[in-house]
Amino acid sequence: SAVISQKPSRDICQRGTSLTIQCQVDSQVTMMFWYRQQPGQSLTLIATANQGSEATYESGFVIDKFPISRPNLTFSTLTVSNMSPEDSSIYLCSVVLDRPYEQYFGPGTRLTVT
Amino acid sequence: GNSVTQMEGPVTLSEEAFLTINCTYTATGYPSLFWYVQYPGEGLQLLLKATKADDKGSNKGFEATYRKETTSFHLEKGSVQVSDSAVYFCALSGSGGYQKVTFGTGTKLQVIP
């Protein structure tokens, strides 16, 4: 299994500012993902962040808005840039362990934009 | 493409009642199927999984059987507890190495004493 921590656990931010969310994993993993969970909704994949390559963004998400860093096999950051109230969500970091390809999630970062 | 449909909530049950949360899927080939649980204020936890037809996943008293003929993976528990109150997500991923996970919309379960 994998233990994932995220910082901050929650934040309230002003519109137009940026927030960087950190994700730390207790073991080395190749595949790491960032999801968004809007209030009362399911999870939406933002991007895949594999170490050693550029992040791959899903349709509707762009690097200028959600830049991602993946400096090593245990750490990643997601920045939510130029925030608006529509960005208010829970942001979840997730990893997949090689074989049997089980996916684990962090506790999430609850972001409120005012 | 792949999709997951699960029953809408919220589902409200009395303690010790029987729980069923329906989940059906659309996918090509032989996907792996999962149930995740999200307790209040927490991230998602893998509850159980099944990787091939007729497999039964089980954990913490919950069970789900992979039914390829009906493309279903219904979650059941014989006697729910207040501590089972959470949101439950059905999900699938394609076969052959890691494939992206497709999530259902989630079903909120509230168990009252």
CSV table of C-alpha atoms in Angstrom, one decimal:
chain,number,residue,atom,x,y,z
A,1,SER,CA,0.0,0.0,0.0
A,2,ALA,CA,0.9,3.7,-0.1
A,3,VAL,CA,0.5,6.4,2.4
A,4,ILE,CA,-0.1,9.9,0.9
A,5,SER,CA,-0.1,13.2,2.7
A,6,GLN,CA,-1.2,16.5,1.3
A,7,LYS,CA,-0.5,20.1,2.4
A,8,PRO,CA,-2.4,22.2,3.1
A,9,SER,CA,-5.5,20.2,4.2
A,10,ARG,CA,-7.7,23.2,3.5
A,11,ASP,CA,-7.4,26.9,2.6
A,12,ILE,CA,-9.5,29.9,1.9
A,13,CYS,CA,-8.1,32.1,-0.8
A,14,GLN,CA,-8.9,35.4,-2.5
A,15,ARG,CA,-9.8,35.4,-6.2
A,16,GLY,CA,-6.9,36.2,-8.5
A,17,THR,CA,-4.3,34.6,-6.2
A,18,SER,CA,-2.6,31.2,-6.6
A,19,LEU,CA,-2.2,28.2,-4.3
A,20,THR,CA,0.3,25.4,-4.4
A,21,ILE,CA,-0.7,22.0,-3.1
A,22,GLN,CA,2.0,19.5,-2.1
A,23,CYS,CA,1.7,15.8,-2.3
A,24,GLN,CA,4.1,13.4,-0.5
A,25,VAL,CA,4.2,9.7,-0.8
A,26,ASP,CA,5.9,7.2,1.5
A,27,SER,CA,7.3,5.1,-1.3
A,28,GLN,CA,8.7,5.7,-4.8
A,29,VAL,CA,6.0,5.6,-7.4
A,30,THR,CA,6.1,6.3,-11.1
A,31,MET,CA,2.4,7.1,-11.8
A,32,MET,CA,0.9,10.1,-9.9
A,33,PHE,CA,-2.4,11.9,-10.6
A,34,TRP,CA,-4.2,15.0,-9.6
A,35,TYR,CA,-8.0,15.0,-9.4
A,36,ARG,CA,-10.6,17.6,-8.6
A,37,GLN,CA,-13.8,16.8,-6.8
A,38,GLN,CA,-16.3,19.7,-6.9
A,39,PRO,CA,-18.9,19.9,-4.2
A,40,GLY,CA,-21.3,16.9,-4.4
A,41,GLN,CA,-19.7,15.6,-7.5
A,42,SER,CA,-17.5,12.7,-8.6
A,43,LEU,CA,-13.8,12.8,-9.3
A,44,THR,CA,-12.4,14.5,-12.4
A,45,LEU,CA,-8.9,13.7,-13.5
A,46,ILE,CA,-6.9,16.9,-14.0
A,47,ALA,CA,-3.6,15.5,-15.1
A,48,THR,CA,-1.1,12.6,-15.0
A,49,ALA,CA,2.3,13.5,-13.6
A,50,ASN,CA,4.8,10.8,-14.2
A,51,GLN,CA,8.4,11.5,-13.0
A,52,GLY,CA,10.8,12.3,-15.8
A,53,SER,CA,8.2,13.6,-18.3
A,54,GLU,CA,5.9,16.6,-18.7
A,55,ALA,CA,2.5,16.3,-17.1
A,56,THR,CA,-0.3,15.2,-19.4
A,57,TYR,CA,-3.5,17.2,-19.0
A,58,GLU,CA,-7.1,16.0,-19.6
A,59,SER,CA,-9.5,17.9,-21.8
A,60,GLY,CA,-10.6,21.1,-20.2
A,61,PHE,CA,-7.5,21.5,-18.1
A,62,VAL,CA,-4.4,23.5,-19.2
A,63,ILE,CA,-0.9,23.9,-17.8
A,64,ASP,CA,-1.2,27.7,-17.4
A,65,LYS,CA,-4.0,27.2,-15.0
A,66,PHE,CA,-2.8,24.1,-13.2
A,67,PRO,CA,1.0,23.9,-13.5
A,68,ILE,CA,2.4,20.7,-12.0
A,69,SER,CA,5.9,19.8,-10.8
A,70,ARG,CA,7.2,16.2,-10.3
A,71,PRO,CA,10.8,16.6,-9.1
A,72,ASN,CA,11.2,13.0,-7.8
A,73,LEU,CA,9.5,9.7,-7.3
A,74,THR,CA,7.9,10.7,-4.0
A,75,PHE,CA,6.7,14.3,-4.4
A,76,SER,CA,4.5,16.5,-6.6
A,77,THR,CA,2.9,19.9,-6.5
A,78,LEU,CA,-0.2,21.2,-8.2
A,79,THR,CA,-0.7,25.0,-8.4
A,80,VAL,CA,-4.1,26.5,-8.9
A,81,SER,CA,-3.4,29.8,-10.6
A,82,ASN,CA,-5.5,33.0,-10.9
A,83,MET,CA,-8.2,31.4,-8.8
A,84,SER,CA,-11.9,32.1,-9.1
A,85,PRO,CA,-14.8,30.9,-7.0
A,86,GLU,CA,-15.4,28.1,-9.6
A,87,ASP,CA,-12.1,26.6,-8.5
A,88,SER,CA,-13.5,25.9,-5.1
A,89,SER,CA,-13.1,22.1,-4.8
A,90,ILE,CA,-11.3,19.3,-3.1
A,91,TYR,CA,-8.0,18.5,-4.9
A,92,LEU,CA,-6.8,15.0,-4.5
A,93,CYS,CA,-3.4,13.5,-5.2
A,94,SER,CA,-3.3,9.8,-6.2
A,95,VAL,CA,-0.7,7.2,-7.0
A,96,VAL,CA,-0.8,3.8,-8.6
A,97,LEU,CA,1.5,1.1,-7.4
A,98,ASP,CA,3.0,-1.2,-10.0
A,99,ARG,CA,1.2,-4.6,-10.1
A,100,PRO,CA,-1.5,-5.1,-9.2
A,101,TYR,CA,-2.0,-1.5,-10.2
A,102,GLU,CA,-4.0,-0.4,-7.2
A,103,GLN,CA,-4.8,3.2,-6.9
A,104,TYR,CA,-4.4,5.1,-3.6
A,105,PHE,CA,-5.6,8.6,-2.7
A,106,GLY,CA,-4.4,11.3,-0.5
A,107,PRO,CA,-6.7,13.0,2.1
A,108,GLY,CA,-7.4,15.9,-0.2
A,109,THR,CA,-7.0,19.7,0.0
A,110,ARG,CA,-10.3,21.5,0.5
A,111,LEU,CA,-10.0,24.9,-1.3
A,112,THR,CA,-12.5,27.7,-1.0
A,113,VAL,CA,-12.1,30.8,-3.2
A,114,THR,CA,-13.9,33.9,-2.1
B,1,GLY,CA,-15.7,4.9,-23.9
B,2,ASN,CA,-15.9,3.5,-20.4
B,3,SER,CA,-18.7,4.6,-18.1
B,4,VAL,CA,-20.1,3.8,-14.7
B,5,THR,CA,-23.6,4.3,-13.5
B,6,GLN,CA,-24.6,4.0,-9.9
B,7,MET,CA,-27.8,4.6,-8.0
B,8,GLU,CA,-28.4,8.1,-6.8
B,9,GLY,CA,-28.5,8.9,-3.2
B,10,PRO,CA,-28.7,9.7,-0.5
B,11,VAL,CA,-29.6,6.3,0.9
B,12,THR,CA,-30.8,6.4,4.5
B,13,LEU,CA,-30.9,3.1,6.5
B,14,SER,CA,-31.4,2.2,10.0
B,15,GLU,CA,-28.5,0.4,11.8
B,16,GLU,CA,-28.4,-3.3,11.1
B,17,ALA,CA,-30.4,-3.0,7.9
B,18,PHE,CA,-29.3,-4.6,4.6
B,19,LEU,CA,-27.5,-2.5,2.1
B,20,THR,CA,-27.4,-2.7,-1.7
B,21,ILE,CA,-25.9,0.1,-3.8
B,22,ASN,CA,-26.4,-0.7,-7.5
B,23,CYS,CA,-23.6,-0.2,-10.0
B,24,THR,CA,-23.5,-1.0,-13.7
B,25,TYR,CA,-20.8,-0.3,-16.2
B,26,THR,CA,-20.0,0.0,-19.9
B,27,ALA,CA,-16.6,-1.0,-21.1
B,28,THR,CA,-14.9,-3.0,-23.8
B,29,GLY,CA,-13.0,-6.1,-22.9
B,30,TYR,CA,-12.6,-7.2,-19.3
B,31,PRO,CA,-12.2,-4.2,-17.0
B,32,SER,CA,-11.3,-4.3,-13.3
B,33,LEU,CA,-14.0,-3.1,-11.0
B,34,PHE,CA,-13.7,-1.2,-7.7
B,35,TRP,CA,-15.6,0.2,-4.9
B,36,TYR,CA,-14.1,3.2,-3.1
B,37,VAL,CA,-15.4,4.8,0.1
B,38,GLN,CA,-15.0,8.4,1.2
B,39,TYR,CA,-15.6,9.1,4.9
B,40,PRO,CA,-16.5,12.7,5.8
B,41,GLY,CA,-13.6,15.0,5.5
B,42,GLU,CA,-11.3,12.3,4.1
B,43,GLY,CA,-9.9,11.1,0.8
B,44,LEU,CA,-10.9,8.0,-1.1
B,45,GLN,CA,-10.0,4.5,0.2
B,46,LEU,CA,-10.1,1.4,-1.8
B,47,LEU,CA,-12.9,-0.8,-0.3
B,48,LEU,CA,-12.8,-3.8,-2.5
B,49,LYS,CA,-12.1,-4.9,-6.1
B,50,ALA,CA,-12.6,-7.7,-8.6
B,51,THR,CA,-10.5,-8.2,-11.7
B,52,LYS,CA,-12.4,-10.9,-13.6
B,53,ALA,CA,-15.9,-12.2,-14.2
B,54,ASP,CA,-17.5,-14.0,-11.2
B,55,ASP,CA,-14.8,-12.7,-8.8
B,56,LYS,CA,-16.2,-11.6,-5.5
B,57,GLY,CA,-14.4,-8.7,-3.7
B,58,SER,CA,-15.0,-8.4,0.0
B,59,ASN,CA,-13.8,-6.2,2.9
B,60,LYS,CA,-15.1,-5.0,6.2
B,61,GLY,CA,-18.4,-7.0,5.7
B,62,PHE,CA,-19.0,-5.5,2.3
B,63,GLU,CA,-19.2,-7.7,-0.8
B,64,ALA,CA,-19.5,-7.2,-4.6
B,65,THR,CA,-19.6,-9.7,-7.4
B,66,TYR,CA,-18.3,-9.0,-10.9
B,67,ARG,CA,-21.2,-10.0,-13.2
B,68,LYS,CA,-20.2,-9.8,-16.8
B,69,GLU,CA,-23.5,-11.0,-18.1
B,70,THR,CA,-25.4,-8.1,-16.5
B,71,THR,CA,-22.4,-5.7,-16.5
B,72,SER,CA,-22.9,-5.1,-12.8
B,73,PHE,CA,-20.9,-4.8,-9.6
B,74,HIS,CA,-23.5,-4.1,-6.9
B,75,LEU,CA,-22.2,-3.4,-3.4
B,76,GLU,CA,-23.9,-5.2,-0.5
B,77,LYS,CA,-23.6,-5.5,3.3
B,78,GLY,CA,-25.8,-7.6,5.5
B,79,SER,CA,-25.9,-5.3,8.5
B,80,VAL,CA,-24.8,-1.7,8.3
B,81,GLN,CA,-23.4,0.4,11.2
B,82,VAL,CA,-23.5,4.1,11.8
B,83,SER,CA,-19.7,4.1,11.1
B,84,ASP,CA,-20.5,3.0,7.5
B,85,SER,CA,-22.0,6.4,6.8
B,86,ALA,CA,-19.9,7.7,3.8
B,87,VAL,CA,-20.0,8.3,0.1
B,88,TYR,CA,-19.4,5.1,-2.0
B,89,PHE,CA,-17.9,5.3,-5.5
B,90,CYS,CA,-18.1,2.5,-8.1
B,91,ALA,CA,-15.2,2.6,-10.5
B,92,LEU,CA,-13.6,0.7,-13.3
B,93,SER,CA,-10.3,0.5,-15.2
B,94,GLY,CA,-9.4,-1.2,-18.4
B,95,SER,CA,-7.4,-4.4,-18.5
B,96,GLY,CA,-3.7,-4.8,-19.5
B,97,GLY,CA,-1.4,-2.8,-17.3
B,98,TYR,CA,-2.5,0.5,-15.8
B,99,GLN,CA,-5.5,2.1,-17.3
B,100,LYS,CA,-7.2,5.3,-16.2
B,101,VAL,CA,-9.9,4.9,-13.6
B,102,THR,CA,-13.5,5.9,-14.5
B,103,PHE,CA,-15.6,6.8,-11.4
B,104,GLY,CA,-19.3,6.8,-10.9
B,105,THR,CA,-21.0,9.8,-9.4
B,106,GLY,CA,-21.0,8.4,-5.9
B,107,THR,CA,-23.8,7.3,-3.5
B,108,LYS,CA,-24.1,8.9,-0.1
B,109,LEU,CA,-25.1,6.5,2.6
B,110,GLN,CA,-26.4,7.7,5.9
B,111,VAL,CA,-27.0,5.1,8.7
B,112,ILE,CA,-29.1,6.2,11.6
B,113,PRO,CA,-29.1,4.6,15.0
